[in-house]
GROMACS .gro file of C-alpha atoms in nm:
model
  390
    1UNK     CA    1   2.477   1.455   0.945
    2UNK     CA    2   2.599   1.700   1.210
    3UNK     CA    3   2.245   1.788   1.315
    4UNK     CA    4   2.148   1.420   1.335
    5UNK     CA    5   2.454   1.343   1.547
    6UNK     CA    6   2.365   1.628   1.781
    7UNK     CA    7   2.017   1.481   1.829
    8UNK     CA    8   2.160   1.136   1.901
    9UNK     CA    9   2.404   1.277   2.157
   10UNK     CA   10   2.116   1.451   2.334
   11UNK     CA   11   1.922   1.126   2.332
   12UNK     CA   12   2.214   0.940   2.490
   13UNK     CA   13   2.274   1.209   2.751
   14UNK     CA   14   2.224   1.076   3.102
   15UNK     CA   15   2.061   1.407   3.198
   16UNK     CA   16   1.776   1.350   2.955
   17UNK     CA   17   1.478   1.238   3.162
   18UNK     CA   18   1.245   1.173   2.871
   19UNK     CA   19   1.307   1.077   2.506
   20UNK     CA   20   1.304   1.366   2.263
   21UNK     CA   21   1.002   1.368   2.032
   22UNK     CA   22   1.095   1.190   1.712
   23UNK     CA   23   1.423   1.067   1.862
   24UNK     CA   24   1.362   0.706   1.760
   25UNK     CA   25   1.304   0.805   1.399
   26UNK     CA   26   1.611   1.029   1.397
   27UNK     CA   27   1.823   0.756   1.552
   28UNK     CA   28   1.707   0.514   1.284
   29UNK     CA   29   1.784   0.768   1.009
   30UNK     CA   30   2.126   0.838   1.156
   31UNK     CA   31   2.210   0.468   1.181
   32UNK     CA   32   2.099   0.411   0.822
   33UNK     CA   33   2.313   0.701   0.700
   34UNK     CA   34   2.620   0.574   0.886
   35UNK     CA   35   2.580   0.220   0.755
   36UNK     CA   36   2.516   0.339   0.401
   37UNK     CA   37   2.823   0.561   0.405
   38UNK     CA   38   3.034   0.289   0.562
   39UNK     CA   39   2.941   0.030   0.303
   40UNK     CA   40   2.899   0.242  -0.011
   41UNK     CA   41   3.255   0.329  -0.109
   42UNK     CA   42   3.599   0.229   0.022
   43UNK     CA   43   3.829   0.508   0.131
   44UNK     CA   44   3.960   0.706  -0.164
   45UNK     CA   45   4.288   0.775   0.011
   46UNK     CA   46   4.348   0.407   0.082
   47UNK     CA   47   4.282   0.314  -0.279
   48UNK     CA   48   4.525   0.580  -0.400
   49UNK     CA   49   4.792   0.442  -0.168
   50UNK     CA   50   4.740   0.100  -0.327
   51UNK     CA   51   4.790   0.253  -0.669
   52UNK     CA   52   4.442   0.169  -0.796
   53UNK     CA   53   4.388   0.348  -1.128
   54UNK     CA   54   4.028   0.248  -1.191
   55UNK     CA   55   3.855   0.563  -1.328
   56UNK     CA   56   3.531   0.478  -1.150
   57UNK     CA   57   3.685   0.595  -0.823
   58UNK     CA   58   3.741   0.948  -0.949
   59UNK     CA   59   3.389   0.956  -1.093
   60UNK     CA   60   3.234   0.843  -0.767
   61UNK     CA   61   3.445   1.085  -0.565
   62UNK     CA   62   3.310   1.377  -0.767
   63UNK     CA   63   2.955   1.340  -0.635
   64UNK     CA   64   2.971   1.106  -0.331
   65UNK     CA   65   3.133   1.187  -0.001
   66UNK     CA   66   3.364   0.890   0.035
   67UNK     CA   67   3.349   0.680   0.348
   68UNK     CA   68   3.637   0.653   0.597
   69UNK     CA   69   3.576   0.277   0.605
   70UNK     CA   70   3.881   0.052   0.656
   71UNK     CA   71   3.874  -0.328   0.654
   72UNK     CA   72   3.932  -0.474   0.999
   73UNK     CA   73   4.004  -0.834   1.096
   74UNK     CA   74   4.036  -1.149   0.887
   75UNK     CA   75   3.831  -1.188   0.568
   76UNK     CA   76   3.743  -1.517   0.397
   77UNK     CA   77   3.682  -1.496   0.020
   78UNK     CA   78   3.506  -1.786  -0.154
   79UNK     CA   79   3.601  -1.771  -0.524
   80UNK     CA   80   3.407  -2.086  -0.615
   81UNK     CA   81   3.690  -2.335  -0.580
   82UNK     CA   82   3.834  -2.351  -0.233
   83UNK     CA   83   3.871  -2.044  -0.014
   84UNK     CA   84   4.111  -1.756   0.039
   85UNK     CA   85   4.188  -1.622   0.386
   86UNK     CA   86   4.330  -1.269   0.395
   87UNK     CA   87   4.426  -1.054   0.693
   88UNK     CA   88   4.631  -0.782   0.522
   89UNK     CA   89   4.414  -0.470   0.516
   90UNK     CA   90   4.527  -0.327   0.182
   91UNK     CA   91   4.488  -0.666   0.014
   92UNK     CA   92   4.139  -0.703   0.161
   93UNK     CA   93   4.030  -0.363   0.031
   94UNK     CA   94   4.168  -0.435  -0.315
   95UNK     CA   95   4.017  -0.784  -0.330
   96UNK     CA   96   3.676  -0.655  -0.214
   97UNK     CA   97   3.676  -0.381  -0.475
   98UNK     CA   98   3.785  -0.613  -0.755
   99UNK     CA   99   3.517  -0.867  -0.664
  100UNK     CA  100   3.255  -0.594  -0.656
  101UNK     CA  101   3.352  -0.467  -1.001
  102UNK     CA  102   3.348  -0.822  -1.135
  103UNK     CA  103   2.987  -0.898  -1.036
  104UNK     CA  104   2.831  -0.817  -1.378
  105UNK     CA  105   3.056  -1.060  -1.568
  106UNK     CA  106   3.020  -1.318  -1.292
  107UNK     CA  107   2.642  -1.295  -1.309
  108UNK     CA  108   2.642  -1.317  -1.688
  109UNK     CA  109   2.858  -1.625  -1.669
  110UNK     CA  110   2.617  -1.791  -1.427
  111UNK     CA  111   2.321  -1.710  -1.651
  112UNK     CA  112   2.497  -1.881  -1.943
  113UNK     CA  113   2.518  -2.212  -1.762
  114UNK     CA  114   2.334  -2.489  -1.941
  115UNK     CA  115   2.268  -2.701  -1.632
  116UNK     CA  116   2.051  -2.452  -1.442
  117UNK     CA  117   1.802  -2.626  -1.212
  118UNK     CA  118   1.472  -2.454  -1.136
  119UNK     CA  119   1.289  -2.567  -0.825
  120UNK     CA  120   0.935  -2.485  -0.935
  121UNK     CA  121   0.761  -2.737  -0.711
  122UNK     CA  122   0.913  -2.701  -0.367
  123UNK     CA  123   0.636  -2.907  -0.207
  124UNK     CA  124   0.775  -3.215  -0.385
  125UNK     CA  125   1.137  -3.160  -0.284
  126UNK     CA  126   1.320  -3.486  -0.188
  127UNK     CA  127   1.412  -3.492   0.181
  128UNK     CA  128   1.739  -3.672   0.119
  129UNK     CA  129   1.964  -3.789  -0.164
  130UNK     CA  130   1.812  -4.137  -0.151
  131UNK     CA  131   1.459  -3.998  -0.191
  132UNK     CA  132   1.532  -3.834  -0.528
  133UNK     CA  133   1.358  -4.000  -0.822
  134UNK     CA  134   1.559  -4.121  -1.118
  135UNK     CA  135   1.436  -3.833  -1.333
  136UNK     CA  136   1.544  -3.574  -1.079
  137UNK     CA  137   1.917  -3.635  -1.083
  138UNK     CA  138   1.990  -3.270  -1.164
  139UNK     CA  139   1.777  -3.158  -0.869
  140UNK     CA  140   1.951  -3.410  -0.641
  141UNK     CA  141   2.296  -3.286  -0.744
  142UNK     CA  142   2.196  -2.920  -0.700
  143UNK     CA  143   2.053  -2.982  -0.353
  144UNK     CA  144   2.356  -3.187  -0.250
  145UNK     CA  145   2.588  -2.909  -0.371
  146UNK     CA  146   2.396  -2.663  -0.155
  147UNK     CA  147   2.445  -2.891   0.142
  148UNK     CA  148   2.081  -2.870   0.249
  149UNK     CA  149   1.997  -3.072   0.558
  150UNK     CA  150   1.672  -3.263   0.600
  151UNK     CA  151   1.541  -2.983   0.821
  152UNK     CA  152   1.623  -2.723   0.556
  153UNK     CA  153   1.447  -2.930   0.290
  154UNK     CA  154   1.143  -2.964   0.515
  155UNK     CA  155   1.133  -2.585   0.548
  156UNK     CA  156   1.145  -2.550   0.169
  157UNK     CA  157   0.867  -2.806   0.136
  158UNK     CA  158   0.656  -2.616   0.387
  159UNK     CA  159   0.716  -2.293   0.195
  160UNK     CA  160   0.612  -2.466  -0.126
  161UNK     CA  161   0.295  -2.604   0.030
  162UNK     CA  162   0.213  -2.262   0.173
  163UNK     CA  163   0.255  -2.097  -0.166
  164UNK     CA  164   0.045  -2.368  -0.328
  165UNK     CA  165  -0.232  -2.301  -0.075
  166UNK     CA  166  -0.208  -1.927  -0.147
  167UNK     CA  167  -0.262  -1.992  -0.517
  168UNK     CA  168  -0.559  -2.214  -0.433
  169UNK     CA  169  -0.707  -1.938  -0.216
  170UNK     CA  170  -0.654  -1.687  -0.496
  171UNK     CA  171  -0.841  -1.909  -0.739
  172UNK     CA  172  -1.127  -1.937  -0.491
  173UNK     CA  173  -1.144  -1.558  -0.460
  174UNK     CA  174  -1.121  -1.518  -0.838
  175UNK     CA  175  -1.425  -1.745  -0.866
  176UNK     CA  176  -1.619  -1.499  -0.649
  177UNK     CA  177  -1.561  -1.209  -0.887
  178UNK     CA  178  -1.878  -1.289  -1.080
  179UNK     CA  179  -2.078  -1.292  -0.756
  180UNK     CA  180  -1.936  -0.950  -0.669
  181UNK     CA  181  -2.023  -0.815  -1.014
  182UNK     CA  182  -2.381  -0.941  -0.983
  183UNK     CA  183  -2.419  -0.773  -0.644
  184UNK     CA  184  -2.284  -0.445  -0.778
  185UNK     CA  185  -2.520  -0.466  -1.075
  186UNK     CA  186  -2.816  -0.493  -0.833
  187UNK     CA  187  -2.699  -0.184  -0.648
  188UNK     CA  188  -2.650   0.004  -0.975
  189UNK     CA  189  -3.013  -0.074  -1.060
  190UNK     CA  190  -3.118   0.047  -0.715
  191UNK     CA  191  -2.921   0.366  -0.775
  192UNK     CA  192  -3.096   0.427  -1.108
  193UNK     CA  193  -3.443   0.373  -0.958
  194UNK     CA  194  -3.368   0.620  -0.680
  195UNK     CA  195  -3.255   0.883  -0.932
  196UNK     CA  196  -3.590   0.857  -1.113
  197UNK     CA  197  -3.755   0.977  -0.792
  198UNK     CA  198  -3.519   1.278  -0.782
  199UNK     CA  199  -3.356   1.136  -0.469
  200UNK     CA  200  -3.006   0.997  -0.479
  201UNK     CA  201  -2.957   0.640  -0.364
  202UNK     CA  202  -2.757   0.765  -0.064
  203UNK     CA  203  -3.055   0.953   0.079
  204UNK     CA  204  -3.300   0.679  -0.018
  205UNK     CA  205  -3.092   0.422   0.168
  206UNK     CA  206  -3.041   0.652   0.465
  207UNK     CA  207  -3.418   0.686   0.505
  208UNK     CA  208  -3.491   0.318   0.414
  209UNK     CA  209  -3.869   0.334   0.379
  210UNK     CA  210  -3.929   0.086   0.099
  211UNK     CA  211  -3.871  -0.277   0.011
  212UNK     CA  212  -3.603  -0.185  -0.244
  213UNK     CA  213  -3.404  -0.024   0.036
  214UNK     CA  214  -3.421  -0.346   0.237
  215UNK     CA  215  -3.308  -0.553  -0.062
  216UNK     CA  216  -3.020  -0.314  -0.122
  217UNK     CA  217  -2.911  -0.361   0.238
  218UNK     CA  218  -2.913  -0.741   0.198
  219UNK     CA  219  -2.691  -0.709  -0.111
  220UNK     CA  220  -2.462  -0.469   0.076
  221UNK     CA  221  -2.417  -0.720   0.359
  222UNK     CA  222  -2.350  -1.006   0.116
  223UNK     CA  223  -2.075  -0.807  -0.054
  224UNK     CA  224  -1.938  -0.703   0.284
  225UNK     CA  225  -1.891  -1.068   0.376
  226UNK     CA  226  -1.689  -1.139   0.062
  227UNK     CA  227  -1.463  -0.835   0.093
  228UNK     CA  228  -1.406  -0.881   0.464
  229UNK     CA  229  -1.294  -1.236   0.390
  230UNK     CA  230  -1.049  -1.113   0.125
  231UNK     CA  231  -0.901  -0.849   0.356
  232UNK     CA  232  -0.870  -1.096   0.642
  233UNK     CA  233  -0.692  -1.347   0.418
  234UNK     CA  234  -0.448  -1.077   0.309
  235UNK     CA  235  -0.379  -0.989   0.671
  236UNK     CA  236  -0.304  -1.355   0.745
  237UNK     CA  237  -0.079  -1.380   0.436
  238UNK     CA  238  -0.307  -1.644   0.287
  239UNK     CA  239  -0.307  -1.488  -0.061
  240UNK     CA  240  -0.012  -1.438  -0.299
  241UNK     CA  241   0.173  -1.108  -0.257
  242UNK     CA  242   0.082  -0.977  -0.607
  243UNK     CA  243  -0.292  -1.027  -0.538
  244UNK     CA  244  -0.368  -0.669  -0.435
  245UNK     CA  245  -0.164  -0.524  -0.722
  246UNK     CA  246  -0.350  -0.715  -0.994
  247UNK     CA  247  -0.527  -0.469  -1.224
  248UNK     CA  248  -0.849  -0.670  -1.238
  249UNK     CA  249  -0.883  -0.664  -0.858
  250UNK     CA  250  -0.788  -0.298  -0.826
  251UNK     CA  251  -1.060  -0.203  -1.075
  252UNK     CA  252  -1.321  -0.427  -0.912
  253UNK     CA  253  -1.232  -0.301  -0.564
  254UNK     CA  254  -1.259   0.060  -0.680
  255UNK     CA  255  -1.598  -0.004  -0.837
  256UNK     CA  256  -1.714  -0.176  -0.519
  257UNK     CA  257  -1.586   0.106  -0.298
  258UNK     CA  258  -1.754   0.380  -0.504
  259UNK     CA  259  -2.093   0.206  -0.510
  260UNK     CA  260  -2.113   0.047  -0.166
  261UNK     CA  261  -1.922   0.274   0.072
  262UNK     CA  262  -2.182   0.554   0.044
  263UNK     CA  263  -2.437   0.299   0.170
  264UNK     CA  264  -2.214   0.212   0.464
  265UNK     CA  265  -2.181   0.582   0.544
  266UNK     CA  266  -2.560   0.626   0.522
  267UNK     CA  267  -2.610   0.330   0.755
  268UNK     CA  268  -2.349   0.469   0.997
  269UNK     CA  269  -2.519   0.807   1.034
  270UNK     CA  270  -2.874   0.669   1.016
  271UNK     CA  271  -2.801   0.472   1.332
  272UNK     CA  272  -2.617   0.771   1.488
  273UNK     CA  273  -2.300   0.568   1.537
  274UNK     CA  274  -2.106   0.890   1.514
  275UNK     CA  275  -2.241   0.991   1.857
  276UNK     CA  276  -2.063   0.697   2.022
  277UNK     CA  277  -1.770   0.627   1.791
  278UNK     CA  278  -1.708   0.968   1.640
  279UNK     CA  279  -1.689   1.076   1.274
  280UNK     CA  280  -1.695   0.795   1.020
  281UNK     CA  281  -1.353   0.883   0.880
  282UNK     CA  282  -1.183   0.876   1.220
  283UNK     CA  283  -1.277   0.535   1.360
  284UNK     CA  284  -1.581   0.416   1.171
  285UNK     CA  285  -1.436   0.339   0.829
  286UNK     CA  286  -1.390  -0.038   0.772
  287UNK     CA  287  -1.060  -0.183   0.656
  288UNK     CA  288  -1.217  -0.314   0.336
  289UNK     CA  289  -1.242   0.045   0.214
  290UNK     CA  290  -0.918   0.178   0.357
  291UNK     CA  291  -0.718  -0.109   0.208
  292UNK     CA  292  -0.881  -0.106  -0.135
  293UNK     CA  293  -0.834   0.270  -0.159
  294UNK     CA  294  -0.460   0.217  -0.102
  295UNK     CA  295  -0.459  -0.052  -0.373
  296UNK     CA  296  -0.567   0.206  -0.630
  297UNK     CA  297  -0.339   0.480  -0.504
  298UNK     CA  298  -0.040   0.247  -0.503
  299UNK     CA  299  -0.124   0.090  -0.839
  300UNK     CA  300  -0.165   0.426  -1.013
  301UNK     CA  301   0.119   0.598  -0.822
  302UNK     CA  302  -0.126   0.845  -0.668
  303UNK     CA  303  -0.059   1.051  -0.353
  304UNK     CA  304  -0.182   0.889  -0.033
  305UNK     CA  305  -0.543   0.985   0.037
  306UNK     CA  306  -0.607   1.125  -0.310
  307UNK     CA  307  -0.862   0.857  -0.403
  308UNK     CA  308  -1.114   0.937  -0.130
  309UNK     CA  309  -1.409   0.999  -0.363
  310UNK     CA  310  -1.611   0.720  -0.200
  311UNK     CA  311  -1.594   0.911   0.132
  312UNK     CA  312  -1.769   1.220  -0.006
  313UNK     CA  313  -2.086   1.166   0.195
  314UNK     CA  314  -1.895   1.123   0.522
  315UNK     CA  315  -1.760   1.477   0.487
  316UNK     CA  316  -2.106   1.606   0.391
  317UNK     CA  317  -2.256   1.451   0.706
  318UNK     CA  318  -1.995   1.615   0.929
  319UNK     CA  319  -2.042   1.954   0.763
  320UNK     CA  320  -2.419   1.926   0.808
  321UNK     CA  321  -2.374   1.854   1.178
  322UNK     CA  322  -2.138   2.147   1.225
  323UNK     CA  323  -2.361   2.384   1.029
  324UNK     CA  324  -2.672   2.287   1.223
  325UNK     CA  325  -2.509   2.323   1.564
  326UNK     CA  326  -2.328   2.651   1.488
  327UNK     CA  327  -2.479   2.993   1.554
  328UNK     CA  328  -2.722   3.107   1.284
  329UNK     CA  329  -2.531   3.231   0.984
  330UNK     CA  330  -2.195   3.112   1.122
  331UNK     CA  331  -2.076   2.985   0.785
  332UNK     CA  332  -1.719   3.082   0.871
  333UNK     CA  333  -1.695   2.771   1.090
  334UNK     CA  334  -1.709   2.545   0.787
  335UNK     CA  335  -1.601   2.778   0.507
  336UNK     CA  336  -1.261   2.622   0.437
  337UNK     CA  337  -1.387   2.265   0.456
  338UNK     CA  338  -1.679   2.350   0.228
  339UNK     CA  339  -1.456   2.513  -0.032
  340UNK     CA  340  -1.220   2.215  -0.023
  341UNK     CA  341  -1.508   1.969  -0.061
  342UNK     CA  342  -1.658   2.162  -0.354
  343UNK     CA  343  -1.323   2.171  -0.532
  344UNK     CA  344  -1.276   1.795  -0.490
  345UNK     CA  345  -1.635   1.721  -0.590
  346UNK     CA  346  -1.595   1.922  -0.909
  347UNK     CA  347  -1.285   1.716  -0.996
  348UNK     CA  348  -1.455   1.386  -0.911
  349UNK     CA  349  -1.762   1.471  -1.120
  350UNK     CA  350  -1.553   1.574  -1.420
  351UNK     CA  351  -1.352   1.250  -1.403
  352UNK     CA  352  -1.668   1.036  -1.357
  353UNK     CA  353  -1.558   0.916  -1.014
  354UNK     CA  354  -1.885   1.039  -0.862
  355UNK     CA  355  -2.221   1.049  -1.041
  356UNK     CA  356  -2.444   1.354  -1.083
  357UNK     CA  357  -2.713   1.212  -0.853
  358UNK     CA  358  -2.552   1.405  -0.564
  359UNK     CA  359  -2.698   1.721  -0.728
  360UNK     CA  360  -3.057   1.594  -0.751
  361UNK     CA  361  -3.327   1.817  -0.606
  362UNK     CA  362  -3.404   1.573  -0.324
  363UNK     CA  363  -3.039   1.519  -0.233
  364UNK     CA  364  -2.950   1.622   0.123
  365UNK     CA  365  -2.631   1.773  -0.017
  366UNK     CA  366  -2.825   1.997  -0.257
  367UNK     CA  367  -3.074   2.099   0.012
  368UNK     CA  368  -2.787   2.199   0.241
  369UNK     CA  369  -2.587   2.375  -0.031
  370UNK     CA  370  -2.886   2.594  -0.124
  371UNK     CA  371  -2.892   2.733   0.232
  372UNK     CA  372  -2.531   2.856   0.211
  373UNK     CA  373  -2.458   3.230   0.178
  374UNK     CA  374  -2.523   3.374  -0.167
  375UNK     CA  375  -2.177   3.528  -0.183
  376UNK     CA  376  -2.022   3.184  -0.144
  377UNK     CA  377  -2.255   3.010  -0.391
  378UNK     CA  378  -2.193   3.269  -0.661
  379UNK     CA  379  -1.827   3.167  -0.691
  380UNK     CA  380  -1.868   2.797  -0.621
  381UNK     CA  381  -1.729   2.563  -0.893
  382UNK     CA  382  -2.039   2.342  -0.865
  383UNK     CA  383  -2.298   2.620  -0.894
  384UNK     CA  384  -2.377   2.549  -1.258
  385UNK     CA  385  -2.415   2.175  -1.206
  386UNK     CA  386  -2.659   2.217  -0.919
  387UNK     CA  387  -2.863   2.478  -1.107
  388UNK     CA  388  -2.898   2.241  -1.403
  389UNK     CA  389  -3.031   1.961  -1.183
  390UNK     CA  390  -3.280   2.165  -0.983
   0.00000   0.00000   0.00000
């Protein structure tokens, strides 16, 4: 806390011409700490003066630095029937603490009520007491008790309509799952045909000499349209919040990303877009892949960036460019990146996240790897797999 305060004081100094790097983040952290400490626990000394014997205070004091917070001003407590106005500081502290400790029993009591009203269809909410149908007396009473104005009810109706539209959009996207599966099946078949020719589908698509390559590109573009629509709807909050955390969509998105993104990477480097835009991973990677990768990482509680198996070929392309432009034999330029890529590839292959077609004899990755120094290849974790394929 002392270090954070020192940073804030420097930030507020009139002599400071420019903000300190990270000062905004530190100010936010400091403010959060102050507010948390101020609201977490009432002053232990004040409670002892009031004679409070609740054992929870001693327990809390043993592992939490108690706040110097003191009530200030006039407090209004609403116990459910009428109101209680208190301006005596000790009484306010005691009342606040007692109410806080009583929340569990209060909540349990509310849950035991028999006349609970659930507003499941907000879009049909009556705008006034007179609009309520005879069968909705309980709803009418609940809304009247809340004192909702016509404007407030209109807002609830709008929220209900918006949620209803979200569910409708979700159903429409769910109906497209079969179309996505069919497209992926076509690309899987294309991948298998390419492997028979000892050339992975990545290299076959990058060269694009045959009719099958053209058909694969059409399928790729069709799937791109569907996924771009999904991502755009999520950005506009037109789909329910749980949509991207649904297991069925996480699995489908992962399958799509692993099959189709290599084709996007091949297309990117075939047209030399990296010369204008830069490396694929820096500014060329579409949101449909970045977002769906985060779906999987979040859903499986994985570290950020750990599910980048579909980007394998982007790193290969960059290493190829560096290796070709470096001085002859200057493997040291890419040594660390190569070792890191080989380690990841070995893990991805073992967990079936990437297929063995990357090791085929006609694969550009295999052709490049063979040219690497013998000393490096002899200790590479993928040496055996490449030797088996070639």
